[in-house]
Amino acid sequence: MTRPKLAVIFYSTYGTNHQIAEAAAAAATEAGAEVRLRRVAETAPEDVVKGQAAWAEQLEKMADIPVATPEDMAWADAYFFSAPTRFGVVASQMRAFIDTLGPVWQDGKLAGKAATATTSAMNAHGGQEATLLTLYPTFMHWGSILVPPGYTDQAIFEAGGNPYGYSAKAGEFDDKGRAAVAHQARLLVEIAGKLIA
Amino acid sequence: MTRPKLAVIFYSTYGTNHQIAEAAAAAATEAGAEVRLRRVAETAPEDVVKGQAAWAEQLEKMADIPVATPEDMAWADAYFFSAPTRFGVVASQMRAFIDTLGPVWQDGKLAGKAATATTSAMNAHGGQEATLLTLYPTFMHWGSILVPPGYTDQAIFEAGGNPYGYSAKAGEFDDKGRAAVAHQARLLVEIAGKLIA
Amino acid sequence: MTRPKLAVIFYSTYGTNHQIAEAAAAAATEAGAEVRLRRVAETAPEDVVKGQAAWAEQLEKMADIPVATPEDMAWADAYFFSAPTRFGVVASQMRAFIDTLGPVWQDGKLAGKAATATTSAMNAHGGQEATLLTLYPTFMHWGSILVPPGYTDQAIFEAGGNPYGYSAKAGEFDDKGRAAVAHQARLLVEIAGKLIA
Amino acid sequence: MTRPKLAVIFYSTYGTNHQIAEAAAAAATEAGAEVRLRRVAETAPEDVVKGQAAWAEQLEKMADIPVATPEDMAWADAYFFSAPTRFGVVASQMRAFIDTLGPVWQDGKLAGKAATATTSAMNAHGGQEATLLTLYPTFMHWGSILVPPGYTDQAIFEAGGNPYGYSAKAGEFDDKGRAAVAHQARLLVEIAGKLIA
């Protein structure tokens, strides 16, 4: 099998989606992918971030992770996205990154890539499904091949049974979540591997 | 206040959405609405229904509830829908009823009515949000005024925090759910009352 | 390349989605797929169908096309769906077919199959996107690999630029539509071929 | 009737959504509303904006329009949103504004407000529906009362028949669009007026 190139693109304010992204990157690497773990740039004003200790600390914690660029998207064979909900849609930091992809999209560099996503929300039903369902149309504009997990593994049921992609309650990413994310990442790598074979 | 007329339209295979609908009807009546509780017709073949004891029993249990008609929709000032998910969309029995509404819709009899919905699913994230989000576009075609609960009451947080409408885990409609449904029904009656004032 | 097995599953009241399905089947066959063209069963009461000459004639016209079964879904490596909108969601006839798929889904027979969809509506923006976006969550429940066309071919732009799947104005399926459908069908066959290789 | 307070909140890169917002503001004022026309802050880097003459000119053209604040959202009884699509979701500038609304939302200042939206896209089916359907869940989180136009006026059919809200082809906002927007704005004002009566 040709080794698929995977871009794990995430945004995290307090750490949950950072943890998910690290788990996905680790599982994908183990499954044979070449992985780039990338955080999208923070777009909130510096004083807002610094005004919340937990937010500033998380940003500090991610300081060594490269910031995602359009080139990462062009490079990759597959995408694993993770970002928290903001009223049912991924955080605007992620949308800001997405909005920079016009040129690579026009060059056809996003088409035909395998793609999947995960998210987090404060409430059990406070956007855990919606946030993925309002993100996937974007992947469709790119001509992505979508790889939602469905119910293809027992780990999915145990982590809440989200067929669109794993979703965490904010701050509560646990071993069950880890297993579901690992499955989703391995599935993505498997499909990406077939697409580029 | 003019007394709003509310149609509670539901489909239930094993009872969860029947319970939700009864709870909504009771709360709406108490809030001053004139309520018609209506089940949509079963469209599954008779032998399929009879082949599952729990399904047949539920149908028997609802025998006295009138079957929903387009006239109920034309009559009402407001709609409270409840139906279980089938792969992220309301059960086809509900869609079959909806598909009979072309003529009343064309006559403008559905426009401007307040509308809200609830659902149920097997898994925590197995369509509890999606089923409502794939139903609401239909209400928009009708020109409904949508009344999702948002986070307008503590009961919503306690029942899982679904801002699109209450959602139950199948077979687990409980007191917390009852409180959330009662709030959603009262909110609908309140808004409908204002719209017809 | 292993020859992928494709199920073209459609519902048509007045002919538009029948034409789309035939076009998809022809293009897929030419692209090397083994194709089963299947219409879902009509569920409207016989007197309703007979009461509309155009509807009855279309049903007559499709008399030789086998009715879709769950076994067709288990058999196939890929799905091409086509059905008209009813208030932003596929016609209930299609949902009724989907609701019979519980057992094959539970047996894991739907997972990992490539899937795409097309639709039609009366108005330019009267569900041409929504109908696909409210169908795709269902495919995600199955664990399908979604193959939306995006903007991967000039034919898509010329047919209205729907990245979620081709959509026709009811009764107006033309050569531009044919080209877009052919592209979408070929893309599906190509991806399905890679997935089963 | 108490005079409803309407916030017209928009983002525009090249002018289409600016025109829509002005048309909505004018129609709402004429219908008796007290209107605040507000553009959301530009978040793209200054050199990117300046690098595109048409973009810089449009920003200059809007220099006198106040930038939207959370206080405008708390003040208003109703919201009319307009923003172009970016891959099926409103431009990230709009999402960035939305992401600042956490505090007013938590204070309950967004609940119960009437809300509607319009959009624009490059292609006929390139997000004209999707962009509205991926925005409305956000309004639901707020506890908004959604006022989509449905098919409540002939002007809607003539402008493309989008029941979720008016949508323009980018750069082609015309008299038919103007009539549809005016209807949507008047409907919003009418409903808002009833809600605050």
Short mmCIF file of C-alpha atoms in Angstrom, two decimals, chain D:
data_model
loop_
_atom_site.label_atom_id
_atom_site.label_comp_id
_atom_site.label_asym_id
_atom_site.label_seq_id
_atom_site.Cartn_x
_atom_site.Cartn_y
_atom_site.Cartn_z
CA MET D 1 -48.63 48.12 17.26
CA THR D 2 -45.45 48.55 19.26
CA ARG D 3 -42.68 49.47 16.84
CA PRO D 4 -40.31 46.50 16.52
CA LYS D 5 -36.57 47.08 16.68
CA LEU D 6 -34.73 45.33 13.85
CA ALA D 7 -31.01 44.67 13.51
CA VAL D 8 -29.96 44.06 9.91
CA ILE D 9 -26.60 42.33 10.28
CA PHE D 10 -24.57 41.66 7.17
CA TYR D 11 -21.19 40.89 5.72
CA SER D 12 -20.27 41.77 2.15
CA THR D 13 -17.04 41.34 0.23
CA TYR D 14 -17.99 42.66 -3.19
CA GLY D 15 -21.37 44.29 -2.54
CA THR D 16 -24.20 41.82 -3.16
CA ASN D 17 -25.07 41.26 0.49
CA HIS D 18 -24.63 44.95 1.18
CA GLN D 19 -27.29 45.65 -1.43
CA ILE D 20 -29.56 42.99 0.05
CA ALA D 21 -29.11 44.45 3.53
CA GLU D 22 -29.92 47.98 2.35
CA ALA D 23 -33.04 46.69 0.60
CA ALA D 24 -34.13 44.84 3.74
CA ALA D 25 -33.48 47.87 5.93
CA ALA D 26 -35.48 50.14 3.62
CA ALA D 27 -38.45 47.78 3.43
CA ALA D 28 -38.44 47.20 7.19
CA THR D 29 -38.29 50.92 7.91
CA GLU D 30 -41.20 51.48 5.57
CA ALA D 31 -43.07 48.69 7.35
CA GLY D 32 -42.71 50.57 10.61
CA ALA D 33 -39.62 49.06 12.22
CA GLU D 34 -36.85 50.98 13.94
CA VAL D 35 -33.81 49.70 12.05
CA ARG D 36 -30.12 49.41 12.81
CA LEU D 37 -28.12 48.52 9.70
CA ARG D 38 -24.84 46.97 10.83
CA ARG D 39 -21.92 45.35 9.00
CA VAL D 40 -19.81 42.78 10.82
CA ALA D 41 -16.14 43.60 11.19
CA GLU D 42 -13.77 42.55 8.44
CA THR D 43 -11.41 39.90 9.85
CA ALA D 44 -9.29 39.20 6.78
CA PRO D 45 -5.74 40.61 7.05
CA GLU D 46 -5.48 44.17 5.76
CA ASP D 47 -2.98 43.26 3.04
CA VAL D 48 -5.30 40.57 1.69
CA VAL D 49 -8.17 43.05 1.46
CA LYS D 50 -5.99 45.73 -0.09
CA GLY D 51 -4.59 43.20 -2.55
CA GLN D 52 -8.00 43.00 -4.22
CA ALA D 53 -9.24 46.31 -5.54
CA ALA D 54 -12.93 45.32 -5.61
CA TRP D 55 -12.77 44.15 -2.01
CA ALA D 56 -11.01 47.31 -0.77
CA GLU D 57 -13.50 49.49 -2.63
CA GLN D 58 -16.47 47.73 -1.10
CA LEU D 59 -14.98 48.15 2.38
CA GLU D 60 -14.52 51.85 1.64
CA LYS D 61 -18.12 52.04 0.45
CA MET D 62 -19.33 50.70 3.81
CA ALA D 63 -17.09 52.93 5.92
CA ASP D 64 -20.04 54.90 7.32
CA ILE D 65 -22.05 51.87 8.38
CA PRO D 66 -21.48 51.07 12.06
CA VAL D 67 -19.83 47.77 12.92
CA ALA D 68 -22.19 45.24 14.54
CA THR D 69 -21.80 44.67 18.28
CA PRO D 70 -23.34 42.22 20.74
CA GLU D 71 -25.26 45.18 22.13
CA ASP D 72 -27.08 45.56 18.80
CA MET D 73 -28.22 41.96 19.18
CA ALA D 74 -29.42 42.55 22.73
CA TRP D 75 -31.21 45.74 21.67
CA ALA D 76 -33.13 44.26 18.76
CA ASP D 77 -36.48 42.46 18.73
CA ALA D 78 -35.66 40.85 15.40
CA TYR D 79 -32.69 39.90 13.21
CA PHE D 80 -32.24 40.00 9.45
CA PHE D 81 -28.91 38.40 8.49
CA SER D 82 -27.20 38.47 5.12
CA ALA D 83 -23.82 37.01 4.18
CA PRO D 84 -22.29 35.24 1.19
CA THR D 85 -21.53 31.54 1.16
CA ARG D 86 -18.08 30.13 1.67
CA PHE D 87 -18.32 26.45 0.74
CA GLY D 88 -21.91 26.14 2.02
CA VAL D 89 -21.56 28.16 5.24
CA VAL D 90 -21.70 31.94 5.79
CA ALA D 91 -18.38 33.77 5.45
CA SER D 92 -16.13 33.39 8.50
CA GLN D 93 -16.41 37.13 9.18
CA MET D 94 -20.06 36.49 10.10
CA ARG D 95 -19.14 33.43 12.17
CA ALA D 96 -16.49 35.51 13.97
CA PHE D 97 -19.19 38.01 14.94
CA ILE D 98 -21.50 35.20 16.02
CA ASP D 99 -18.73 33.76 18.21
CA THR D 100 -18.63 37.00 20.22
CA LEU D 101 -22.25 36.54 21.29
CA GLY D 102 -21.63 34.04 24.10
CA PRO D 103 -22.11 36.56 26.91
CA VAL D 104 -25.36 38.14 25.58
CA TRP D 105 -26.66 34.65 24.83
CA GLN D 106 -25.90 33.52 28.39
CA ASP D 107 -27.74 36.59 29.70
CA GLY D 108 -30.80 35.46 27.75
CA LYS D 109 -30.72 38.57 25.58
CA LEU D 110 -31.02 36.67 22.30
CA ALA D 111 -33.97 34.43 23.20
CA GLY D 112 -37.38 34.87 21.68
CA LYS D 113 -36.27 37.23 18.92
CA ALA D 114 -37.68 36.77 15.40
CA ALA D 115 -34.94 35.93 12.89
CA THR D 116 -34.50 35.37 9.19
CA ALA D 117 -31.60 35.25 6.70
CA THR D 118 -30.53 35.71 3.09
CA THR D 119 -27.36 34.80 1.20
CA SER D 120 -25.55 34.73 -2.13
CA ALA D 121 -23.40 32.26 -4.07
CA MET D 122 -21.50 32.04 -7.34
CA ASN D 123 -23.53 29.13 -8.75
CA ALA D 124 -27.29 28.58 -8.97
CA HIS D 125 -27.02 25.60 -6.63
CA GLY D 126 -23.66 26.38 -5.02
CA GLY D 127 -24.83 26.94 -1.48
CA GLN D 128 -27.87 29.16 -2.01
CA GLU D 129 -29.92 26.81 0.15
CA ALA D 130 -27.16 25.19 2.19
CA THR D 131 -25.81 28.46 3.55
CA LEU D 132 -29.17 29.28 5.12
CA LEU D 133 -29.71 25.75 6.41
CA THR D 134 -26.29 25.72 8.08
CA LEU D 135 -26.99 29.14 9.67
CA TYR D 136 -30.44 28.47 11.09
CA PRO D 137 -29.22 25.93 13.70
CA THR D 138 -27.28 28.84 15.23
CA PHE D 139 -30.49 30.87 15.54
CA MET D 140 -32.06 27.81 17.19
CA HIS D 141 -29.31 27.74 19.80
CA TRP D 142 -30.27 31.32 20.64
CA GLY D 143 -33.93 30.40 21.06
CA SER D 144 -34.88 32.55 18.07
CA ILE D 145 -38.31 32.39 16.49
CA LEU D 146 -37.42 31.59 12.87
CA VAL D 147 -39.28 33.38 10.11
CA PRO D 148 -38.36 31.78 6.77
CA PRO D 149 -40.44 33.14 3.89
CA GLY D 150 -41.71 29.78 2.63
CA TYR D 151 -43.90 30.41 -0.40
CA THR D 152 -45.97 33.17 1.14
CA ASP D 153 -45.69 35.58 -1.77
CA GLN D 154 -45.47 35.48 -5.55
CA ALA D 155 -42.21 37.47 -5.37
CA ILE D 156 -40.49 34.43 -3.86
CA PHE D 157 -41.30 32.21 -6.84
CA GLU D 158 -40.08 34.89 -9.23
CA ALA D 159 -36.76 35.23 -7.42
CA GLY D 160 -35.94 31.52 -7.62
CA GLY D 161 -38.35 30.08 -5.08
CA ASN D 162 -36.04 29.73 -2.09
CA PRO D 163 -38.33 29.01 0.90
CA TYR D 164 -35.48 29.26 3.43
CA GLY D 165 -34.70 32.86 2.57
CA TYR D 166 -33.83 34.92 -0.47
CA SER D 167 -30.59 33.99 -2.21
CA ALA D 168 -28.82 35.88 -4.96
CA LYS D 169 -26.37 34.81 -7.58
CA ALA D 170 -23.31 36.86 -6.60
CA GLY D 171 -23.33 40.22 -8.35
CA GLU D 172 -26.84 39.74 -9.73
CA PHE D 173 -29.16 41.28 -7.15
CA ASP D 174 -32.00 42.67 -9.24
CA ASP D 175 -35.58 43.93 -9.00
CA LYS D 176 -36.98 40.45 -8.54
CA GLY D 177 -34.52 39.94 -5.72
CA ARG D 178 -35.46 43.31 -4.29
CA ALA D 179 -39.14 42.35 -4.22
CA ALA D 180 -38.40 39.03 -2.51
CA VAL D 181 -36.15 40.68 0.09
CA ALA D 182 -38.75 43.38 0.75
CA HIS D 183 -41.39 40.72 1.33
CA GLN D 184 -39.09 38.76 3.66
CA ALA D 185 -38.25 41.91 5.64
CA ARG D 186 -41.91 42.94 5.95
CA LEU D 187 -42.88 39.44 7.09
CA LEU D 188 -40.16 39.57 9.74
CA VAL D 189 -41.35 42.96 10.97
CA GLU D 190 -44.95 41.75 11.06
CA ILE D 191 -44.08 38.68 13.12
CA ALA D 192 -41.74 40.63 15.40
CA GLY D 193 -44.49 43.16 15.96
CA LYS D 194 -46.86 40.43 17.09
CA LEU D 195 -44.27 38.84 19.36
CA ILE D 196 -43.65 42.09 21.28
CA ALA D 197 -47.28 43.30 21.32
#
